[in-house]
């Protein structure tokens, strides 16, 4: 069995100190995806934090925006034209923006049929 990474041999307090030195996004959220230890150590973004992240250079460069339905950062192409171009970053309705999958799921669920579950990774 391979020996653990030197980073993983450090005490939790040092991990937390290192995390405090990282950019909130994307560095700390990328570290969160590194392994189960950091995934449990770092809290996921809440929706208000996602709304703040959407104005970051990273989000603008990678065209990621938050979905109110599944509470994930999604690529821009996962949203319909209205929500992608009219309900732009910073508009008053951005807190209601939902991706196409969540819109379809809501329609499917409201029709009385069994809907699919959401969730997944940070970027899907």
Coordinates of C-alpha atoms in Angstrom, one line a residue:
X1 CA 0.0 0.0 0.0
X2 CA 1.4 3.4 -0.9
X3 CA 2.4 5.8 1.9
X4 CA 0.1 8.8 2.4
X5 CA 0.9 12.1 0.9
X6 CA 3.1 14.4 3.1
X7 CA 0.1 16.9 3.1
X8 CA -2.2 14.3 4.6
X9 CA 0.3 13.6 7.5
X10 CA -0.1 17.1 8.8
X11 CA -2.5 17.7 11.7
X12 CA -6.0 19.0 11.0
X13 CA -5.1 22.4 12.5
X14 CA -2.5 22.9 9.8
X15 CA -4.9 21.9 7.1
X16 CA -7.3 24.5 8.4
X17 CA -4.6 27.1 8.4
X18 CA -3.6 26.2 4.8
X19 CA -7.3 26.4 3.8
X20 CA -7.5 29.9 5.3
X21 CA -4.7 31.0 3.0
X22 CA -6.5 29.8 -0.1
X23 CA -8.8 31.8 -2.3
X24 CA -12.4 31.0 -1.3
X25 CA -13.2 30.1 -4.8
X26 CA -12.1 28.2 -6.8
X27 CA -9.0 27.0 -4.8
X28 CA -10.8 25.9 -1.6
X29 CA -13.7 24.3 -3.5
X30 CA -11.2 22.4 -5.8
X31 CA -9.4 21.2 -2.7
X32 CA -12.8 20.0 -1.4
X33 CA -13.0 17.7 -4.4
X34 CA -9.6 16.2 -3.9
X35 CA -10.6 13.5 -1.5
X36 CA -13.2 12.5 1.1
X37 CA -11.2 14.0 4.0
X38 CA -11.2 17.5 2.5
X39 CA -14.7 17.0 1.2
X40 CA -15.9 16.6 4.8
X41 CA -13.6 19.3 6.2
X42 CA -14.7 22.1 3.8
X43 CA -18.4 23.1 3.8
X44 CA -20.1 23.3 0.4
X45 CA -21.0 26.7 -1.0
X46 CA -24.4 28.0 0.1
X47 CA -26.6 29.7 -2.5
X48 CA -25.7 33.2 -1.5
X49 CA -22.0 32.3 -1.8
X50 CA -22.7 30.9 -5.3
X51 CA -24.4 34.2 -6.3
X52 CA -21.2 36.0 -5.1
X53 CA -19.0 33.5 -7.0
X54 CA -20.8 34.1 -10.3
X55 CA -19.2 37.5 -10.5
X56 CA -15.7 36.2 -10.0
X57 CA -13.1 36.1 -12.8
X58 CA -13.1 32.3 -12.7
X59 CA -16.9 32.1 -13.2
X60 CA -16.9 34.7 -15.9
X61 CA -14.0 32.9 -17.8
X62 CA -15.5 29.5 -17.4
X63 CA -19.1 30.7 -17.9
X64 CA -20.5 29.0 -14.8
X65 CA -23.7 30.3 -13.0
X66 CA -25.6 29.0 -10.0
X67 CA -28.9 27.1 -10.4
X68 CA -31.5 27.9 -7.7
X69 CA -33.1 24.5 -8.3
X70 CA -30.3 22.0 -7.8
X71 CA -28.0 24.5 -5.9
X72 CA -25.0 23.8 -8.2
X73 CA -22.7 25.9 -10.3
X74 CA -23.6 24.9 -13.8
X75 CA -22.1 25.8 -17.2
X76 CA -24.0 28.5 -19.0
X77 CA -25.2 26.2 -21.8
X78 CA -27.2 24.3 -19.2
X79 CA -29.7 27.3 -19.0
X80 CA -32.3 28.4 -21.5
X81 CA -31.8 31.5 -23.6
X82 CA -33.9 33.8 -21.3
X83 CA -32.0 32.8 -18.2
X84 CA -28.7 32.9 -20.0
X85 CA -29.0 36.2 -21.8
X86 CA -31.8 38.2 -20.2
X87 CA -31.4 37.1 -16.6
X88 CA -27.8 38.0 -16.6
X89 CA -25.4 38.2 -13.7
X90 CA -26.6 40.7 -11.2
X91 CA -30.2 41.0 -12.5
X92 CA -33.0 41.1 -9.9
X93 CA -34.3 37.6 -11.0
X94 CA -31.0 35.8 -10.9
X95 CA -31.9 34.2 -7.5
X96 CA -34.8 32.4 -9.3
X97 CA -32.6 31.2 -12.2
X98 CA -32.9 27.4 -12.8
X99 CA -31.1 25.2 -15.3
X100 CA -32.9 23.3 -18.0
X101 CA -32.8 20.0 -16.1
X102 CA -34.4 21.6 -13.0
X103 CA -37.1 23.1 -15.2
X104 CA -37.8 19.8 -16.9
X105 CA -37.8 18.0 -13.5
X106 CA -40.3 20.5 -12.1
X107 CA -42.6 20.0 -15.1
X108 CA -42.2 16.3 -14.9
X109 CA -42.9 16.3 -11.1
X110 CA -45.9 18.5 -11.4
X111 CA -47.5 16.2 -13.9
X112 CA -47.9 13.6 -11.2
X113 CA -45.2 11.3 -12.5
X114 CA -42.2 10.2 -10.5
X115 CA -39.4 12.7 -10.9
X116 CA -35.7 12.1 -10.9
X117 CA -33.4 13.1 -8.1
X118 CA -31.0 16.0 -8.4
X119 CA -27.5 16.4 -6.9
X120 CA -24.1 15.7 -8.2
X121 CA -20.8 17.3 -8.2
X122 CA -19.9 20.9 -8.0
X123 CA -19.8 21.5 -11.8
X124 CA -22.2 19.3 -13.8

